[in-house]
Every structure is written in structure tokens, then in C-alpha cells.
Amino acid sequence: MNITIKYFGQIAEVTQKESEQLDFSEGSIAEVLDVLYCKYGTLKNKEFKIAQNQELVSENEKLTGAEIALLPPFSGG
Amino acid sequence: MSDKKPKNVFKEGAISSAFIGESIAKHQTKTSIGAHNIFLGQVRADVINGKTVSAIEYTAYEDMANKKFHEIRESAFEKFDMTCMHIYHSLGTVKAGEICLFVFVSSPRRKVVFDALEYIVEEIKAHVPVFGKEIFEDETHQWKVNS
């Protein structure tokens, strides 16, 4: 399945882009992260949460969504 | 009074005092209200390692953020006997001293608005995916973390 991955804040500085589309077969969020860690060397040192279809999920969550987002620490307000 | 559809909470740039004043004025026709309470988040000119923050540039995962704002709104209406509530958050550049967050709650009674406002502001800080980039006077930057 084709998944849109969105990057924000300091994570977007690491990836040098705000989003991209990657193709995955079935699996978990962890498999997406493996690919991203491989692609972006310094991503592993960054703190972030993961959202799947706009809900926060853990790495073990099954990949269901069309949209994954990597969210650095929130700093609104 | 709770809307079913998430509305857009974001405004481009700083929230002006005129806008805040007009929001207050608009409530004068709602005469069941006996108390308003307002939170205004202002960009602070923090000094970090000798460099002064001149502005914060806000970005957000807008769809998720508006969904979270909506959930906060729904849960606040469940918890507190409010007549209405409004939230506005800035996107883009907000200079030090300008307003970046405006939360406005109203109720027939005063006790409710004190508790409701604190609840809403803390929920926003913890759960809404907004990201602040602190811009220093020399144009370098660092990413803000809520404490």
C-alpha cells in the first residue's frame, strides 16, 4: 500500500522535506521506522511520536493507514 | 453549544488585541453569561546562551491539531457548565510580545470558568501537535519544548 509520511518541525529539518510517499506491504509501524532510519541517519537521535491517520500509535501498531506523521515534542501556546 | 464538525482554530500571524476586544463585545448579547475568563499566550523574549528570542514561527499538523482541539472542546463541555468557548492559535511568525494563543470561556458562574480555562490550556499544551521554532535576533533558531 502507498503511504504518505509527513514530517514536522525538527524532524522535517532532518528529512529535508515535509512529506513523501512510500510503498509498504502489510506490517507494523516499526517497519516504516526501519526504512526511515536507514534513509535518514540522524533520525534515530531525535525525539518524536508517531501518528497513524491522525491518532498517536506505538511502534507495534499494525500498519493500516494512508497517512503516517512523525511529530517532534509539541510546543503550542 | 458544541459544534459537531472540527473548525479551524488557526489564524495566520499574531492574534491582535482588536480581535480579542471584538470577541468580548460579541458576547454582550448572550445575557445568560455571568463570567468570562481569558487566557492569552504571549511570545516571551527568552535569553538562551546570550541570544534573545525575537519571534516564534509556528507550524502544525493542522488536520490532527484541529481534531485534537475539537476533542478538547467536547470534553470541556462535558466536564464544565460553560455557555461557550473559543480557541485561536497562531501559525507562522509571531514576534516577542505578541499573542499566539487566545482561549475564551464563558459561563453563568465564575467558579466554572477558572477551572475550565486551566483544563483547556493544559490540554492544548499537552496534546495538540503544534511546533514552535524560536528565532533569535541573529536569525539562528532552536525548537521550543513546552515545560
PDB file of C-alpha atoms in Angstrom, chain B:
ATOM      1  CA  MET B   1     -23.308  24.688  22.033  1.00  0.00           C
ATOM      2  CA  SER B   2     -20.694  22.210  20.865  1.00  0.00           C
ATOM      3  CA  ASP B   3     -20.205  22.000  17.124  1.00  0.00           C
ATOM      4  CA  LYS B   4     -20.134  18.583  15.539  1.00  0.00           C
ATOM      5  CA  LYS B   5     -17.546  19.356  12.899  1.00  0.00           C
ATOM      6  CA  PRO B   6     -13.990  20.406  13.852  1.00  0.00           C
ATOM      7  CA  LYS B   7     -13.485  24.041  12.962  1.00  0.00           C
ATOM      8  CA  ASN B   8     -10.251  25.737  12.085  1.00  0.00           C
ATOM      9  CA  VAL B   9      -8.622  27.114  15.207  1.00  0.00           C
ATOM     10  CA  PHE B  10      -5.591  28.518  13.410  1.00  0.00           C
ATOM     11  CA  LYS B  11      -5.000  32.121  12.412  1.00  0.00           C
ATOM     12  CA  GLU B  12      -2.100  33.346  10.327  1.00  0.00           C
ATOM     13  CA  GLY B  13       0.234  35.534  12.403  1.00  0.00           C
ATOM     14  CA  ALA B  14      -0.318  37.166  15.781  1.00  0.00           C
ATOM     15  CA  ILE B  15      -3.750  37.479  17.387  1.00  0.00           C
ATOM     16  CA  SER B  16      -4.494  41.197  17.637  1.00  0.00           C
ATOM     17  CA  SER B  17      -5.871  42.952  20.688  1.00  0.00           C
ATOM     18  CA  ALA B  18      -8.611  44.344  18.404  1.00  0.00           C
ATOM     19  CA  PHE B  19      -9.722  40.792  17.555  1.00  0.00           C
ATOM     20  CA  ILE B  20      -9.743  39.876  21.250  1.00  0.00           C
ATOM     21  CA  GLY B  21     -11.737  43.021  22.069  1.00  0.00           C
ATOM     22  CA  GLU B  22     -14.286  42.256  19.349  1.00  0.00           C
ATOM     23  CA  SER B  23     -14.667  38.707  20.655  1.00  0.00           C
ATOM     24  CA  ILE B  24     -15.564  40.086  24.061  1.00  0.00           C
ATOM     25  CA  ALA B  25     -18.012  42.562  22.542  1.00  0.00           C
ATOM     26  CA  LYS B  26     -19.790  39.804  20.590  1.00  0.00           C
ATOM     27  CA  HIS B  27     -20.779  38.152  23.868  1.00  0.00           C
ATOM     28  CA  GLN B  28     -22.733  41.124  25.168  1.00  0.00           C
ATOM     29  CA  THR B  29     -25.903  39.742  23.558  1.00  0.00           C
ATOM     30  CA  LYS B  30     -25.515  36.439  25.440  1.00  0.00           C
ATOM     31  CA  THR B  31     -27.008  37.633  28.683  1.00  0.00           C
ATOM     32  CA  SER B  32     -27.143  34.284  30.470  1.00  0.00           C
ATOM     33  CA  ILE B  33     -23.372  34.632  30.861  1.00  0.00           C
ATOM     34  CA  GLY B  34     -22.192  35.912  34.220  1.00  0.00           C
ATOM     35  CA  ALA B  35     -18.450  35.295  33.920  1.00  0.00           C
ATOM     36  CA  HIS B  36     -15.811  35.183  31.213  1.00  0.00           C
ATOM     37  CA  ASN B  37     -12.239  34.047  31.601  1.00  0.00           C
ATOM     38  CA  ILE B  38      -9.483  34.606  29.060  1.00  0.00           C
ATOM     39  CA  PHE B  39      -6.046  33.094  28.578  1.00  0.00           C
ATOM     40  CA  LEU B  40      -3.576  34.891  26.339  1.00  0.00           C
ATOM     41  CA  GLY B  41      -0.327  33.180  25.467  1.00  0.00           C
ATOM     42  CA  GLN B  42       2.368  35.728  24.669  1.00  0.00           C
ATOM     43  CA  VAL B  43       5.712  35.078  22.968  1.00  0.00           C
ATOM     44  CA  ARG B  44       8.474  35.555  25.506  1.00  0.00           C
ATOM     45  CA  ALA B  45      11.860  37.070  24.598  1.00  0.00           C
ATOM     46  CA  ASP B  46      13.815  34.311  26.350  1.00  0.00           C
ATOM     47  CA  VAL B  47      17.577  34.740  26.540  1.00  0.00           C
ATOM     48  CA  ILE B  48      19.318  31.436  25.776  1.00  0.00           C
ATOM     49  CA  ASN B  49      23.134  31.272  25.810  1.00  0.00           C
ATOM     50  CA  GLY B  50      23.287  35.039  25.449  1.00  0.00           C
ATOM     51  CA  LYS B  51      20.925  35.121  22.444  1.00  0.00           C
ATOM     52  CA  THR B  52      17.487  36.683  22.630  1.00  0.00           C
ATOM     53  CA  VAL B  53      14.361  35.133  21.076  1.00  0.00           C
ATOM     54  CA  SER B  54      12.844  37.702  18.716  1.00  0.00           C
ATOM     55  CA  ALA B  55       9.918  35.610  17.387  1.00  0.00           C
ATOM     56  CA  ILE B  56       8.407  32.147  17.254  1.00  0.00           C
ATOM     57  CA  GLU B  57       7.474  30.590  13.942  1.00  0.00           C
ATOM     58  CA  TYR B  58       4.584  28.157  14.431  1.00  0.00           C
ATOM     59  CA  THR B  59       3.769  25.175  12.253  1.00  0.00           C
ATOM     60  CA  ALA B  60       1.248  22.426  12.963  1.00  0.00           C
ATOM     61  CA  TYR B  61      -0.067  19.106  11.777  1.00  0.00           C
ATOM     62  CA  GLU B  62      -3.205  21.044  11.047  1.00  0.00           C
ATOM     63  CA  ASP B  63      -5.731  18.264  10.423  1.00  0.00           C
ATOM     64  CA  MET B  64      -4.758  16.382  13.559  1.00  0.00           C
ATOM     65  CA  ALA B  65      -4.468  19.590  15.577  1.00  0.00           C
ATOM     66  CA  ASN B  66      -7.976  20.734  14.634  1.00  0.00           C
ATOM     67  CA  LYS B  67      -9.243  17.257  15.548  1.00  0.00           C
ATOM     68  CA  LYS B  68      -7.497  17.488  18.939  1.00  0.00           C
ATOM     69  CA  PHE B  69      -8.854  20.994  19.535  1.00  0.00           C
ATOM     70  CA  HIS B  70     -12.295  19.590  18.778  1.00  0.00           C
ATOM     71  CA  GLU B  71     -11.836  16.717  21.252  1.00  0.00           C
ATOM     72  CA  ILE B  72     -10.656  19.139  23.929  1.00  0.00           C
ATOM     73  CA  ARG B  73     -13.679  21.284  23.249  1.00  0.00           C
ATOM     74  CA  GLU B  74     -16.077  18.324  23.501  1.00  0.00           C
ATOM     75  CA  SER B  75     -14.516  17.071  26.738  1.00  0.00           C
ATOM     76  CA  ALA B  76     -14.513  20.569  28.251  1.00  0.00           C
ATOM     77  CA  PHE B  77     -18.233  20.937  27.546  1.00  0.00           C
ATOM     78  CA  GLU B  78     -18.823  17.559  29.183  1.00  0.00           C
ATOM     79  CA  LYS B  79     -16.853  18.488  32.302  1.00  0.00           C
ATOM     80  CA  PHE B  80     -17.888  22.091  32.813  1.00  0.00           C
ATOM     81  CA  ASP B  81     -21.145  24.032  32.667  1.00  0.00           C
ATOM     82  CA  MET B  82     -19.997  26.521  30.052  1.00  0.00           C
ATOM     83  CA  THR B  83     -22.118  28.727  27.822  1.00  0.00           C
ATOM     84  CA  CYS B  84     -19.425  28.911  25.147  1.00  0.00           C
ATOM     85  CA  MET B  85     -15.737  28.594  24.477  1.00  0.00           C
ATOM     86  CA  HIS B  86     -13.387  29.762  21.752  1.00  0.00           C
ATOM     87  CA  ILE B  87      -9.806  28.823  20.933  1.00  0.00           C
ATOM     88  CA  TYR B  88      -7.490  30.563  18.466  1.00  0.00           C
ATOM     89  CA  HIS B  89      -3.857  29.647  17.850  1.00  0.00           C
ATOM     90  CA  SER B  90      -1.361  31.376  15.593  1.00  0.00           C
ATOM     91  CA  LEU B  91       0.512  29.862  12.692  1.00  0.00           C
ATOM     92  CA  GLY B  92       3.529  31.483  11.073  1.00  0.00           C
ATOM     93  CA  THR B  93       5.616  34.186  12.695  1.00  0.00           C
ATOM     94  CA  VAL B  94       4.628  35.797  15.983  1.00  0.00           C
ATOM     95  CA  LYS B  95       7.047  38.376  17.380  1.00  0.00           C
ATOM     96  CA  ALA B  96       8.100  38.573  21.034  1.00  0.00           C
ATOM     97  CA  GLY B  97       5.386  40.397  22.958  1.00  0.00           C
ATOM     98  CA  GLU B  98       2.610  39.389  20.560  1.00  0.00           C
ATOM     99  CA  ILE B  99      -0.228  36.961  21.311  1.00  0.00           C
ATOM    100  CA  CYS B 100      -0.100  33.419  19.903  1.00  0.00           C
ATOM    101  CA  LEU B 101      -2.909  31.686  21.841  1.00  0.00           C
ATOM    102  CA  PHE B 102      -6.320  33.018  22.826  1.00  0.00           C
ATOM    103  CA  VAL B 103      -8.691  30.870  24.861  1.00  0.00           C
ATOM    104  CA  PHE B 104     -12.016  32.373  25.891  1.00  0.00           C
ATOM    105  CA  VAL B 105     -14.546  30.605  28.131  1.00  0.00           C
ATOM    106  CA  SER B 106     -17.904  31.831  29.382  1.00  0.00           C
ATOM    107  CA  SER B 107     -20.375  30.514  31.916  1.00  0.00           C
ATOM    108  CA  PRO B 108     -23.263  31.723  34.056  1.00  0.00           C
ATOM    109  CA  ARG B 109     -20.977  31.379  37.133  1.00  0.00           C
ATOM    110  CA  ARG B 110     -17.381  32.389  37.900  1.00  0.00           C
ATOM    111  CA  LYS B 111     -16.006  29.215  39.552  1.00  0.00           C
ATOM    112  CA  VAL B 112     -16.564  27.200  36.387  1.00  0.00           C
ATOM    113  CA  VAL B 113     -14.549  29.493  34.155  1.00  0.00           C
ATOM    114  CA  PHE B 114     -11.432  29.370  36.346  1.00  0.00           C
ATOM    115  CA  ASP B 115     -11.343  25.560  36.309  1.00  0.00           C
ATOM    116  CA  ALA B 116     -12.384  25.214  32.678  1.00  0.00           C
ATOM    117  CA  LEU B 117      -9.759  27.618  31.373  1.00  0.00           C
ATOM    118  CA  GLU B 118      -6.893  25.883  33.167  1.00  0.00           C
ATOM    119  CA  TYR B 119      -8.088  22.494  31.954  1.00  0.00           C
ATOM    120  CA  ILE B 120      -8.328  23.625  28.334  1.00  0.00           C
ATOM    121  CA  VAL B 121      -4.946  25.385  28.229  1.00  0.00           C
ATOM    122  CA  GLU B 122      -3.136  22.403  29.797  1.00  0.00           C
ATOM    123  CA  GLU B 123      -4.821  20.004  27.354  1.00  0.00           C
ATOM    124  CA  ILE B 124      -3.760  22.181  24.416  1.00  0.00           C
ATOM    125  CA  LYS B 125      -0.137  22.299  25.595  1.00  0.00           C
ATOM    126  CA  ALA B 126      -0.011  18.514  26.073  1.00  0.00           C
ATOM    127  CA  HIS B 127      -1.982  17.085  23.171  1.00  0.00           C
ATOM    128  CA  VAL B 128      -2.087  19.412  20.168  1.00  0.00           C
ATOM    129  CA  PRO B 129       0.629  18.908  17.520  1.00  0.00           C
ATOM    130  CA  VAL B 130       1.878  22.478  17.184  1.00  0.00           C
ATOM    131  CA  PHE B 131       5.581  23.181  16.820  1.00  0.00           C
ATOM    132  CA  GLY B 132       7.326  26.429  17.731  1.00  0.00           C
ATOM    133  CA  LYS B 133      10.636  27.429  16.220  1.00  0.00           C
ATOM    134  CA  GLU B 134      12.310  30.078  18.367  1.00  0.00           C
ATOM    135  CA  ILE B 135      14.057  32.583  16.117  1.00  0.00           C
ATOM    136  CA  PHE B 136      16.924  34.517  17.664  1.00  0.00           C
ATOM    137  CA  GLU B 137      17.912  38.078  16.800  1.00  0.00           C
ATOM    138  CA  ASP B 138      20.898  36.755  14.788  1.00  0.00           C
ATOM    139  CA  GLU B 139      18.459  34.617  12.705  1.00  0.00           C
ATOM    140  CA  THR B 140      19.656  31.291  14.119  1.00  0.00           C
ATOM    141  CA  HIS B 141      16.950  29.150  15.724  1.00  0.00           C
ATOM    142  CA  GLN B 142      16.120  26.375  18.146  1.00  0.00           C
ATOM    143  CA  TRP B 143      12.967  24.274  18.615  1.00  0.00           C
ATOM    144  CA  LYS B 144      10.809  25.183  21.579  1.00  0.00           C
ATOM    145  CA  VAL B 145       9.776  22.490  24.067  1.00  0.00           C
ATOM    146  CA  ASN B 146       6.849  23.059  26.412  1.00  0.00           C
ATOM    147  CA  SER B 147       7.818  22.818  30.067  1.00  0.00           C
TER     148      SER B 147
END
